[in-house]
Short mmCIF file of C-alpha atoms in Angstrom, two decimals:
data_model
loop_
_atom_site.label_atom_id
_atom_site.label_comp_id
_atom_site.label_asym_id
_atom_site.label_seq_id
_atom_site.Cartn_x
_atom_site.Cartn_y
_atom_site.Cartn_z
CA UNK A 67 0.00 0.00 0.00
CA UNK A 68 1.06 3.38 -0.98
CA UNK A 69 3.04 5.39 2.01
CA UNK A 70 1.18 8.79 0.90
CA UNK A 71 -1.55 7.58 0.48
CA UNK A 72 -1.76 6.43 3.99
CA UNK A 73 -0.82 9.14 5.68
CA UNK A 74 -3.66 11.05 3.54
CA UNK A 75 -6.82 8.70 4.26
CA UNK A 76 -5.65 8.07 7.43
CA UNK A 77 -8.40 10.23 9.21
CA UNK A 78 -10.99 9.08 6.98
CA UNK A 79 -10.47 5.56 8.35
CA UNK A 80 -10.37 6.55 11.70
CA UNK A 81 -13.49 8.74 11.41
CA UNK A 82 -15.24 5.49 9.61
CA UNK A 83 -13.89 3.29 12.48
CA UNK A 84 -15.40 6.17 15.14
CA UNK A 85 -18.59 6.11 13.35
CA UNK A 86 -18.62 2.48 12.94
CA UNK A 87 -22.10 1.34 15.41
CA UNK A 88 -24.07 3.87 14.16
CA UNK A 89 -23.69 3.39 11.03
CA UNK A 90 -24.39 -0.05 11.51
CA UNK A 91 -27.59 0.70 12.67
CA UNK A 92 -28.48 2.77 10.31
CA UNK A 93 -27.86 -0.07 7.91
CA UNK A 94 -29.75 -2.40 9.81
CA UNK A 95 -32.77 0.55 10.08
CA UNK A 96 -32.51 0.22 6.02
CA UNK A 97 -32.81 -3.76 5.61
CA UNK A 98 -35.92 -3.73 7.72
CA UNK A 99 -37.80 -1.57 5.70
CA UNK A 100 -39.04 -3.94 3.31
CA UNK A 101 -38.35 -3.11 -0.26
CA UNK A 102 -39.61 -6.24 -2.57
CA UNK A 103 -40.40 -4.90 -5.83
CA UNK A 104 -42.57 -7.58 -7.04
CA UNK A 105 -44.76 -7.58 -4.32
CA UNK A 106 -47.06 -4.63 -2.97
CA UNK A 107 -44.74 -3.44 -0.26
CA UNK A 108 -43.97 0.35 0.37
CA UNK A 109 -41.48 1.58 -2.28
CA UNK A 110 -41.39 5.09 -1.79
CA UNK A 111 -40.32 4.46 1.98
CA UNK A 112 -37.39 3.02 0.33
CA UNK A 113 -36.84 5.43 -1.80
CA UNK A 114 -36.97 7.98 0.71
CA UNK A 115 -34.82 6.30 3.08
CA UNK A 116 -32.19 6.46 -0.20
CA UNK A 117 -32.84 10.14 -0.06
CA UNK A 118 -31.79 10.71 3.27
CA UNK A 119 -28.88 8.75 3.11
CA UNK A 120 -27.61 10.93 0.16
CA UNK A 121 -28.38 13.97 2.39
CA UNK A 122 -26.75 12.57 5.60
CA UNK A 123 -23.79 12.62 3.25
CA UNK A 124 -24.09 16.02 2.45
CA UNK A 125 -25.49 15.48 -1.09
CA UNK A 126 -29.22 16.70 -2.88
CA UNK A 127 -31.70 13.88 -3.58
CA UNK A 128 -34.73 13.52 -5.61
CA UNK A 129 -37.48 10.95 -5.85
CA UNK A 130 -38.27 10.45 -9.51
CA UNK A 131 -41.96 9.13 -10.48
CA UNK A 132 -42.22 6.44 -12.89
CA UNK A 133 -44.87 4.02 -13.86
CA UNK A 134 -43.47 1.58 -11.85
CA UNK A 135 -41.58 2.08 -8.43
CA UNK A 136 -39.84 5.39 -7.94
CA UNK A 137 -35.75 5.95 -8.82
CA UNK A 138 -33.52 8.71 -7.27
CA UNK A 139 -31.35 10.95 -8.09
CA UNK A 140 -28.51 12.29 -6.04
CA UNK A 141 -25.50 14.29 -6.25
CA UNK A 142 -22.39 14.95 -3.69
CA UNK A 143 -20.13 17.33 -4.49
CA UNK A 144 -16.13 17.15 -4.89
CA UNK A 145 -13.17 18.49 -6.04
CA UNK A 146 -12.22 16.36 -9.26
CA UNK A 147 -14.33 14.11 -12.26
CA UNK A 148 -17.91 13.45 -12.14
CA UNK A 149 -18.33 9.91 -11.21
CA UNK A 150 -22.37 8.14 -12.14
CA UNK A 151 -22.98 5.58 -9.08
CA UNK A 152 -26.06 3.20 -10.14
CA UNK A 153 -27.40 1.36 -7.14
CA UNK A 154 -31.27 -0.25 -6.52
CA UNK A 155 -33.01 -0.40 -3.56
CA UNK A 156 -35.19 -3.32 -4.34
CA UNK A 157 -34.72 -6.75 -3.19
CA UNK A 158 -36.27 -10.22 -4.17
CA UNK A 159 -39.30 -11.95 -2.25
CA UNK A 160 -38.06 -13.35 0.91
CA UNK A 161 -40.06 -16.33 0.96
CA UNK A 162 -37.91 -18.90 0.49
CA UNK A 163 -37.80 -21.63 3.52
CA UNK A 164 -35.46 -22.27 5.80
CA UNK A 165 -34.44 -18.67 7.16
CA UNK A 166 -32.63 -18.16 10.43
CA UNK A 167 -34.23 -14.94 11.43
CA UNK A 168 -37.03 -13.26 9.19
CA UNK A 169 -35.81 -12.13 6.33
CA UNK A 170 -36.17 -8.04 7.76
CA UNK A 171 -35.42 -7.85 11.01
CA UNK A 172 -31.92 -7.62 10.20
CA UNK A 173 -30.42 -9.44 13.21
CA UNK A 174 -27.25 -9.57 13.83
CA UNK A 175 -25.08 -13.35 13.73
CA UNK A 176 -22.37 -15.15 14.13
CA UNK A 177 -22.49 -16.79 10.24
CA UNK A 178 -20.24 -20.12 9.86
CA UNK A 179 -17.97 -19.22 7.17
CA UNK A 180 -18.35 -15.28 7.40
CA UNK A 181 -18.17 -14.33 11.06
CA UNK A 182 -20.49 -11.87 12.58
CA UNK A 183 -22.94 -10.53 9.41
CA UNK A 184 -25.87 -9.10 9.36
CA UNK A 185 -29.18 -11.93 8.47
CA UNK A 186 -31.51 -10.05 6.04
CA UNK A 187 -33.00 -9.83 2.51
CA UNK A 188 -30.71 -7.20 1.01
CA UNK A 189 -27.55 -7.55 3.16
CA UNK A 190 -24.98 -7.87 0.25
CA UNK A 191 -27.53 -7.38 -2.81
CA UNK A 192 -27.65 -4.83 -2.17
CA UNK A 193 -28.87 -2.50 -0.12
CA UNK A 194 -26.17 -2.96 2.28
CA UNK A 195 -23.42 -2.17 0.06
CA UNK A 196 -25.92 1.11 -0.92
CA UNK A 197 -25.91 1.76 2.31
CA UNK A 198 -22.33 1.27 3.40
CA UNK A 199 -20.92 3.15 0.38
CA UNK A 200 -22.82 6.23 1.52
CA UNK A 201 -22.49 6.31 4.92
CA UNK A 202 -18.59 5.86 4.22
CA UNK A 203 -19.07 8.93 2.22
CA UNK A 204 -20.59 10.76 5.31
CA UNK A 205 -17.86 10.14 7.27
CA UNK A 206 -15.10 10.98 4.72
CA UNK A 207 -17.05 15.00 3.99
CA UNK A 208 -16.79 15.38 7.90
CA UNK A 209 -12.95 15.31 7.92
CA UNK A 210 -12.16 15.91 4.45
CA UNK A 211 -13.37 16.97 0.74
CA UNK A 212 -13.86 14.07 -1.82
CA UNK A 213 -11.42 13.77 -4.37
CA UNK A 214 -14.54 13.79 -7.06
CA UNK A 215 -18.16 14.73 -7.24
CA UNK A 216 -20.69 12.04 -7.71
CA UNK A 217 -24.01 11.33 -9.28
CA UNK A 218 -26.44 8.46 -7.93
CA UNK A 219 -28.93 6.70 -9.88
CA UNK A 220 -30.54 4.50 -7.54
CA UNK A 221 -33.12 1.96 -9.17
CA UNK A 222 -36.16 0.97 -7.53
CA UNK A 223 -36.55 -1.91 -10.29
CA UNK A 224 -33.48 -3.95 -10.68
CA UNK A 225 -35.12 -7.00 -9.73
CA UNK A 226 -38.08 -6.58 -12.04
CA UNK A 227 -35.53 -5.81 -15.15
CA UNK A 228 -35.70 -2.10 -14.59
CA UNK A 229 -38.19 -1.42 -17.00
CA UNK A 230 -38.58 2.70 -15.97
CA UNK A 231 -34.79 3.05 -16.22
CA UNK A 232 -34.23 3.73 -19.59
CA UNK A 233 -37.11 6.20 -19.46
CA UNK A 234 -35.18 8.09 -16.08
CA UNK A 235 -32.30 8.62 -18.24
CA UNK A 236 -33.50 10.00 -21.44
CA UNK A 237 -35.47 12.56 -19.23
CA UNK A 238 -32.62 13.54 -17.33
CA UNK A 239 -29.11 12.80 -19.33
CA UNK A 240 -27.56 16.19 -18.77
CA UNK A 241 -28.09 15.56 -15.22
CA UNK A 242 -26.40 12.36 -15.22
CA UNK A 243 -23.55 13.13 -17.40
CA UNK A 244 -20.52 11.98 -16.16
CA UNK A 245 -16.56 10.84 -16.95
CA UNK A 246 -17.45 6.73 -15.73
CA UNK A 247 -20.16 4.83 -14.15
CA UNK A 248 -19.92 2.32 -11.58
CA UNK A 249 -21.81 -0.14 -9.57
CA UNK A 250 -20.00 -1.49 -6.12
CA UNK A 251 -21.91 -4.49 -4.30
CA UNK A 252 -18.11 -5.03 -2.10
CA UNK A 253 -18.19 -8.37 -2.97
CA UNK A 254 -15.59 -10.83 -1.75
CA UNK A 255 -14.40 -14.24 -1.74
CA UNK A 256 -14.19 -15.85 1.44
CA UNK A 257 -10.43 -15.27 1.55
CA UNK A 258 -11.51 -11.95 1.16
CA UNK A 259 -10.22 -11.09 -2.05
CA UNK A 260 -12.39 -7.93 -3.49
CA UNK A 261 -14.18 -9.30 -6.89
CA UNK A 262 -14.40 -7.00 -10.14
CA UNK A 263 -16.88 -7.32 -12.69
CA UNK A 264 -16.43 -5.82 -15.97
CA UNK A 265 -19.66 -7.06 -17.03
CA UNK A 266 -22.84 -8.95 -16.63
CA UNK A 267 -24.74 -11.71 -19.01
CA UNK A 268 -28.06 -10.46 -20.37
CA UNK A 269 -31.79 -12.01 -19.43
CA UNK A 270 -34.98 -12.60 -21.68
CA UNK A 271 -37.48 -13.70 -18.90
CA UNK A 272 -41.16 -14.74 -20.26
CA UNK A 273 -44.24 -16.77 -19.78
CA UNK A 274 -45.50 -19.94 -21.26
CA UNK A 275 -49.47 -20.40 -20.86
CA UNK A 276 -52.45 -22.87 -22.44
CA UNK A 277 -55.67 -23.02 -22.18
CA UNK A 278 -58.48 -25.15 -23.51
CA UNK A 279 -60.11 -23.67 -26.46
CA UNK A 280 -61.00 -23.84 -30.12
CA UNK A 281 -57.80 -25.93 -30.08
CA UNK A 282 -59.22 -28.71 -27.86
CA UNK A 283 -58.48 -29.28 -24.03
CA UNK A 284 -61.21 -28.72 -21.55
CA UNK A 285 -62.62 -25.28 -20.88
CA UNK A 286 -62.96 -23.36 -17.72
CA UNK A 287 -62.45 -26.48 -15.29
CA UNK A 288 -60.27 -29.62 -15.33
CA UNK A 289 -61.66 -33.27 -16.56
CA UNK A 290 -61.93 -36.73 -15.36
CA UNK A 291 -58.39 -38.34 -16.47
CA UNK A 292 -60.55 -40.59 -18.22
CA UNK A 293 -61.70 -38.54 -20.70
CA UNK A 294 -57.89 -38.34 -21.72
CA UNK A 295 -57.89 -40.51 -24.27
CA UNK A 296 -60.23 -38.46 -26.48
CA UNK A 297 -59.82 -34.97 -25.01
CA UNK A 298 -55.89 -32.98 -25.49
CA UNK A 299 -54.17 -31.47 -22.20
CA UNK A 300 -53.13 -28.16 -22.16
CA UNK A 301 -50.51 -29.71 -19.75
CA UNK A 302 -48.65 -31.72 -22.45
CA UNK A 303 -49.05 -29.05 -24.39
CA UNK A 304 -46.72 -26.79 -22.30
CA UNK A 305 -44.30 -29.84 -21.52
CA UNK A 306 -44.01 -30.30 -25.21
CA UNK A 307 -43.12 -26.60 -26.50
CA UNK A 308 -40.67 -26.52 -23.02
CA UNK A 309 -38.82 -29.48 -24.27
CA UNK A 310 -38.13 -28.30 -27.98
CA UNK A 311 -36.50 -25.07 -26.52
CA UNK A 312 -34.37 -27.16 -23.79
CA UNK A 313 -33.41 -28.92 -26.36
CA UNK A 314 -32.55 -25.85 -29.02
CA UNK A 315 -30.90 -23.50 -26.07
CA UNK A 316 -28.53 -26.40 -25.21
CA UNK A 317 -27.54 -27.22 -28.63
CA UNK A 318 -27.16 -23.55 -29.62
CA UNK A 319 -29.62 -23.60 -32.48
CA UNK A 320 -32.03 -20.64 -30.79
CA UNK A 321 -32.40 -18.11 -33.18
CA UNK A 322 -29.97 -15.74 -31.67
CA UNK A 323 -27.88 -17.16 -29.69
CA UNK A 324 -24.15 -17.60 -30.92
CA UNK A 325 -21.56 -20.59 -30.10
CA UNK A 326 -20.30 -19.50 -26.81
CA UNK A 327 -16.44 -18.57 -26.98
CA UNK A 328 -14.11 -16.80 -25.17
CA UNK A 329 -12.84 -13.38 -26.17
CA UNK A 330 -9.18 -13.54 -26.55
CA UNK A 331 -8.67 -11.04 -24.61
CA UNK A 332 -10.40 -12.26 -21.56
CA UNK A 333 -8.10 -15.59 -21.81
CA UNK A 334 -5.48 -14.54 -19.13
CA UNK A 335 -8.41 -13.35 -17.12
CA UNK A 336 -9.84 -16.74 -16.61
CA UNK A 337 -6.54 -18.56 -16.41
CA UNK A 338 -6.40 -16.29 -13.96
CA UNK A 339 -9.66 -16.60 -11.67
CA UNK A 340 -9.54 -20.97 -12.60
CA UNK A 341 -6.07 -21.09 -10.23
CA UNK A 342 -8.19 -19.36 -7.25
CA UNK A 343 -11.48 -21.00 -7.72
CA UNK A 344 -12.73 -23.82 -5.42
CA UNK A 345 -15.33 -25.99 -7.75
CA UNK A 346 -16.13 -27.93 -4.33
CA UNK A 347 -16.14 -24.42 -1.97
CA UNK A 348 -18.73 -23.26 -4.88
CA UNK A 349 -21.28 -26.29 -4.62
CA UNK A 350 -21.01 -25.74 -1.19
CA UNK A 351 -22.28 -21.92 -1.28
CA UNK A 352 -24.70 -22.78 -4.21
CA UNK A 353 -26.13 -26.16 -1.64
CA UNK A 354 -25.85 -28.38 -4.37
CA UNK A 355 -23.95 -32.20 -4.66
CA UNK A 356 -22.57 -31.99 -8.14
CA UNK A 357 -22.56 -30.22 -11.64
CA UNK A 358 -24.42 -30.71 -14.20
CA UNK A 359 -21.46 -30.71 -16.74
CA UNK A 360 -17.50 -30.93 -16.05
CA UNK A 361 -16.64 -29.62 -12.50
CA UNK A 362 -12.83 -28.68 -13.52
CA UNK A 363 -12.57 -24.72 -12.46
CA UNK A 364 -12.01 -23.37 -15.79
CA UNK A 365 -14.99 -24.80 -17.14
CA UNK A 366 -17.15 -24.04 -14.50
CA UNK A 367 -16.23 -20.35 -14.96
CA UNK A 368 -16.44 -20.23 -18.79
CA UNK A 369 -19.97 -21.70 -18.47
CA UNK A 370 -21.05 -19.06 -15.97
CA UNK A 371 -19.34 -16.40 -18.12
CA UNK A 372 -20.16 -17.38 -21.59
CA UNK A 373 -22.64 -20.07 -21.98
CA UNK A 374 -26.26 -19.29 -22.76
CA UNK A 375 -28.64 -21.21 -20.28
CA UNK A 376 -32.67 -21.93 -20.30
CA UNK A 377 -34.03 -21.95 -16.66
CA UNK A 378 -37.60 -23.01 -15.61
CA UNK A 379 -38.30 -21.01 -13.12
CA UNK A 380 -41.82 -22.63 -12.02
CA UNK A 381 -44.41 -24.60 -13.72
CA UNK A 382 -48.39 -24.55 -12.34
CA UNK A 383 -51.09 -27.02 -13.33
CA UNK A 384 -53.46 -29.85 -12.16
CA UNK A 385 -52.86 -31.57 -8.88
CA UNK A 386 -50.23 -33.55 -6.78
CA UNK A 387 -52.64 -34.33 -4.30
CA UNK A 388 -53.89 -37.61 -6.32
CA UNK A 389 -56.64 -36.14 -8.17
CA UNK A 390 -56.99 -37.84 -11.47
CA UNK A 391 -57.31 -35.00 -14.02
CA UNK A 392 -56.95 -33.59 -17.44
CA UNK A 393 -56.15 -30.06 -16.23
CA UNK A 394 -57.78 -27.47 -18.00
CA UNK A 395 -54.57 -24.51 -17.90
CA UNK A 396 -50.89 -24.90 -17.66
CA UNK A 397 -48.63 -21.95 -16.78
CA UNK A 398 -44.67 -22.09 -16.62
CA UNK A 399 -41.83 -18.62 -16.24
CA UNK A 400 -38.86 -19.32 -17.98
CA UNK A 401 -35.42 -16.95 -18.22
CA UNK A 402 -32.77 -17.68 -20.45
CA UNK A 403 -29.48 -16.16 -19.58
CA UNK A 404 -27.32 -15.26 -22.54
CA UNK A 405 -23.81 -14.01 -22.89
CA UNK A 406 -22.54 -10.51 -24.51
CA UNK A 407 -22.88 -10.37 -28.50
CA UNK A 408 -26.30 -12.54 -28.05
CA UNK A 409 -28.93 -10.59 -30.01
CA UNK A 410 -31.81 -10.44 -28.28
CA UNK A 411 -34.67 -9.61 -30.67
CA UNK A 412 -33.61 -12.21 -32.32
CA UNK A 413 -33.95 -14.70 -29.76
CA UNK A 414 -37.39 -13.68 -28.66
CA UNK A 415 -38.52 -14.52 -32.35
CA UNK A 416 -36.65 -17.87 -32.29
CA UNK A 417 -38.73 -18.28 -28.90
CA UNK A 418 -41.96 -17.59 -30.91
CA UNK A 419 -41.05 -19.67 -33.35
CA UNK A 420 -40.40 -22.85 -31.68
CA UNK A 421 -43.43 -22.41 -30.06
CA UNK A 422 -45.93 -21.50 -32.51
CA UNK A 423 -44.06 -25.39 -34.62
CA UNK A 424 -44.60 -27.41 -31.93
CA UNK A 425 -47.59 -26.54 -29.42
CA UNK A 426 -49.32 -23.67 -31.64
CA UNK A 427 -51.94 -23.50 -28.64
CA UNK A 428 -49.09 -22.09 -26.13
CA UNK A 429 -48.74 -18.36 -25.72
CA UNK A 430 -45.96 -16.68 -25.13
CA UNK A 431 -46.45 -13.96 -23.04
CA UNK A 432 -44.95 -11.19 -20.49
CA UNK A 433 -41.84 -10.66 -22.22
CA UNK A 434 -38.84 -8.85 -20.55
CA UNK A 435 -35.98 -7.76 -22.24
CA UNK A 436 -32.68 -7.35 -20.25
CA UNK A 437 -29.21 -7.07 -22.76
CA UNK A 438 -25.85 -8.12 -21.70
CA UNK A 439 -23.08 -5.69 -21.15
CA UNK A 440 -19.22 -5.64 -21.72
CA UNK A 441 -16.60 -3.27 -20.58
CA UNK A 442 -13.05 -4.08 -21.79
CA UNK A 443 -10.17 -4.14 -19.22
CA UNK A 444 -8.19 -1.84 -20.96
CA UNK A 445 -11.25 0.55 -20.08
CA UNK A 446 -9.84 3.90 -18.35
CA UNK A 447 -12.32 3.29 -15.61
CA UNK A 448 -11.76 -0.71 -15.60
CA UNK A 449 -8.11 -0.03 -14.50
CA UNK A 450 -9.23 2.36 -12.54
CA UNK A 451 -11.52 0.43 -10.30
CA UNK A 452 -9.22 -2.31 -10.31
CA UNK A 453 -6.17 0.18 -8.74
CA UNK A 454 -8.61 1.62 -6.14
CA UNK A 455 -8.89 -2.35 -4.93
CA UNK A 456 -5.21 -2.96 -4.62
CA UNK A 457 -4.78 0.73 -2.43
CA UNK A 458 -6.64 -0.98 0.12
CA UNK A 459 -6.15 -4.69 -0.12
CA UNK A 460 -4.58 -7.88 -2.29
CA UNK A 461 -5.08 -7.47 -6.01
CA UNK A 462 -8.63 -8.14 -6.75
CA UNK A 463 -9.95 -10.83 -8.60
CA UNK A 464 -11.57 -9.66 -12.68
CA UNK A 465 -14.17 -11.20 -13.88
CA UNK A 466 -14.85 -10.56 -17.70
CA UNK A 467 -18.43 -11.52 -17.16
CA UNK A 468 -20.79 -11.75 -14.35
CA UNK A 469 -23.42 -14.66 -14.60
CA UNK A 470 -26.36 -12.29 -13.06
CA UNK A 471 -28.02 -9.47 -14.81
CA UNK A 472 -27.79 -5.90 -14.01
CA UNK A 473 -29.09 -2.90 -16.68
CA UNK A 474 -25.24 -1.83 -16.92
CA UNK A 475 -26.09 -1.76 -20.75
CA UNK A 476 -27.35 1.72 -20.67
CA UNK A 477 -24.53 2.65 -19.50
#
């Protein structure tokens, strides 16, 4: 670590260390203000607890309407280049089983594997880091100016696929003008290496329905399994038009989608992260027994960086509870998770038209667009985040590709 630069941040560490349990609270005061995007839960108190949090720091804020859940817009000043933080303040549903605490009371725990952590929906995606980011920043203005003046965009969407965002920005681009954007979730490893992304895959989410109709199937209720035989399911319907695009997303053939391949110039870059990564320490985190394909490191990482994927996220119909039916409806909600260069008009028509060959009774319906994005390396601000890791820590790891989804591209 640099001598100078020491002796120059020195009191904003000690004033962060001083101001340490409050903060803490105040973080904890954010994760239990519930925030789930998809659900009916209070946005605006969200977005209004963003506000403050920009003004604690010193900064403006304002809560921007949109048709959806409200963004905001901040602004600290400093003495250098204007810097564009995006952030969101939405989480997922918390209703998955098996919590230790409920999912918003933030409680504080000793984690195995982590240490003492904070237990909520939110805690590291990512309202924490939000949160942590600008409280730092509060600390740092009381002892010292910042060495550049920086713009928030802070999403109330993410999870959803940010549909308002692109809207935000057109309306306000001369406010958001800046020299680089960055996102910061402080993500580590769990030997505490810092992790830099320099992009993310893209996401087409949509909905597979059927119905009975015109086409056949039953209408408006389900039917005795006997009548089977003479009568078409709206269930096999859906099973058939999922299994033709399994089978086209995992042989490549979706209109679309491209052989996956590395860029050249991300080769070193995964040599790189495949001599650190733990395919075992990985299931573990993911609570799962085994891969699906080879488990060697560097494959596991090219797959999650480059590989185009179909998930099922859920499929509704009929019973389990021994009722022997021809159901009447089938629903299912797909994503398919595609890598940078994928176009993705294109592979909504393929979609479509996979569909429409095989099970022309199946709709496809809800459609959400979400495009990769790709920042080179060699980017000014890609070396730049990079050097601000190793100032303050071990060399961070890059990754050329992130295997979640964030709306970098409109940046």
């Amino acid at each position: 670590m640099n001598g100078g630069y020491d002796v120059l941040w020195a009191p904003v560490w000690d004033r962060i260390d001083e101001d340490f349990d409050e903060h803490l609270e105040e973080i904890r005061n954010f994760l239990r203000c519930p925030t789930v995007s998809a659900s009916d839960d209070d946005m605006l108190a969200g977005a209004e607890f963003v506000a403050a949090l920009i003004e604690g720091a010193g900064g403006s804020a304002e809560i921007i309407p949109t048709a959806g859940h409200p963004a905001v817009l901040g602004h600290i000043e400093g003495d250098g280049p204007k810097l564009l933080r995006y952030g969101m303040y939405d989480v997922q549903p918390a209703d998955e089983p098996g919590w230790s605490s409920p999912p918003f009371a933030a409680v504080t725990a000793d984690v195995p594997g982590a240490g003492p952590s904070i237990v909520a929906r939110g805690a590291a995606n990512s309202k924490g880091s939000l949160a942590s980011f600008l409280l730092a920043l509060a600390s740092a203005r009381r002892v010292s100016d910042l060495p550049a003046q920086i713009v928030f965009l802070v999403d109330g969407e993410e999870e959803l696929g940010s549909p308002s965002l692109p809207g935000v920005m057109s309306a306000r681009r001369a406010d958001l003008a800046a020299e680089a954007a960055f996102d910061m979730d402080l993500t580590a490893d769990r030997r505490e290496v810092a992790e830099v992304y320099l992009g993310c895959k893209g996401i087409v989410s949509f909905i597979l329905s059927c119905s009975g109709g015109e086409w056949g199937g039953p209408v408006g209720r389900a039917l005795h399994s006997s009548e089977g035989v003479v009568i078409s399911s709206p269930a096999w319907s859906l099973v058939r038009a999922l299994s033709a695009l399994q089978d086209a997303a995992g042989r490549n053939t979706l209109d679309g989608l491209l052989p996956s391949s590395v860029p050249p110039e991300d080769e070193k870059l995964l040599d790189a992260l495949a001599r650190d990564f733990d395919p075992a320490a990985h299931l573990e985190e993911s609570n799962t027994l085994a891969y699906r394909g080879p488990n060697d490191a560097r494959a596991v990482l090219r797959d999650l960086m480059y590989e185009p994927v179909l998930n099922l996220n859920g499929f509704s119909s009929g019973s389990v509870t021994g009722k022997t039916i021809v159901p009447h409806e089938a629903r299912a909600a797909l994503d398919l998770r595609i890598p940078y260069g994928t176009d993705v008009e294109s592979v909504v028509a393929g979609v479509e038209r996979i569909v429409a060959q095989v099970a022309p009774e199946v709709v496809v319906e809800g459609v959400q667009l979400c495009p990769p994005s790709r920042t080179t390396a060699d980017s000014p601000v890609a070396r730049a985040m990079v050097e601000s890791q190793r100032d303050v820590g071990p060399p961070p790891q890059v990754w050329p590709s992130a295997p979640w989804w964030a709306p970098f591209y409109l940046f």
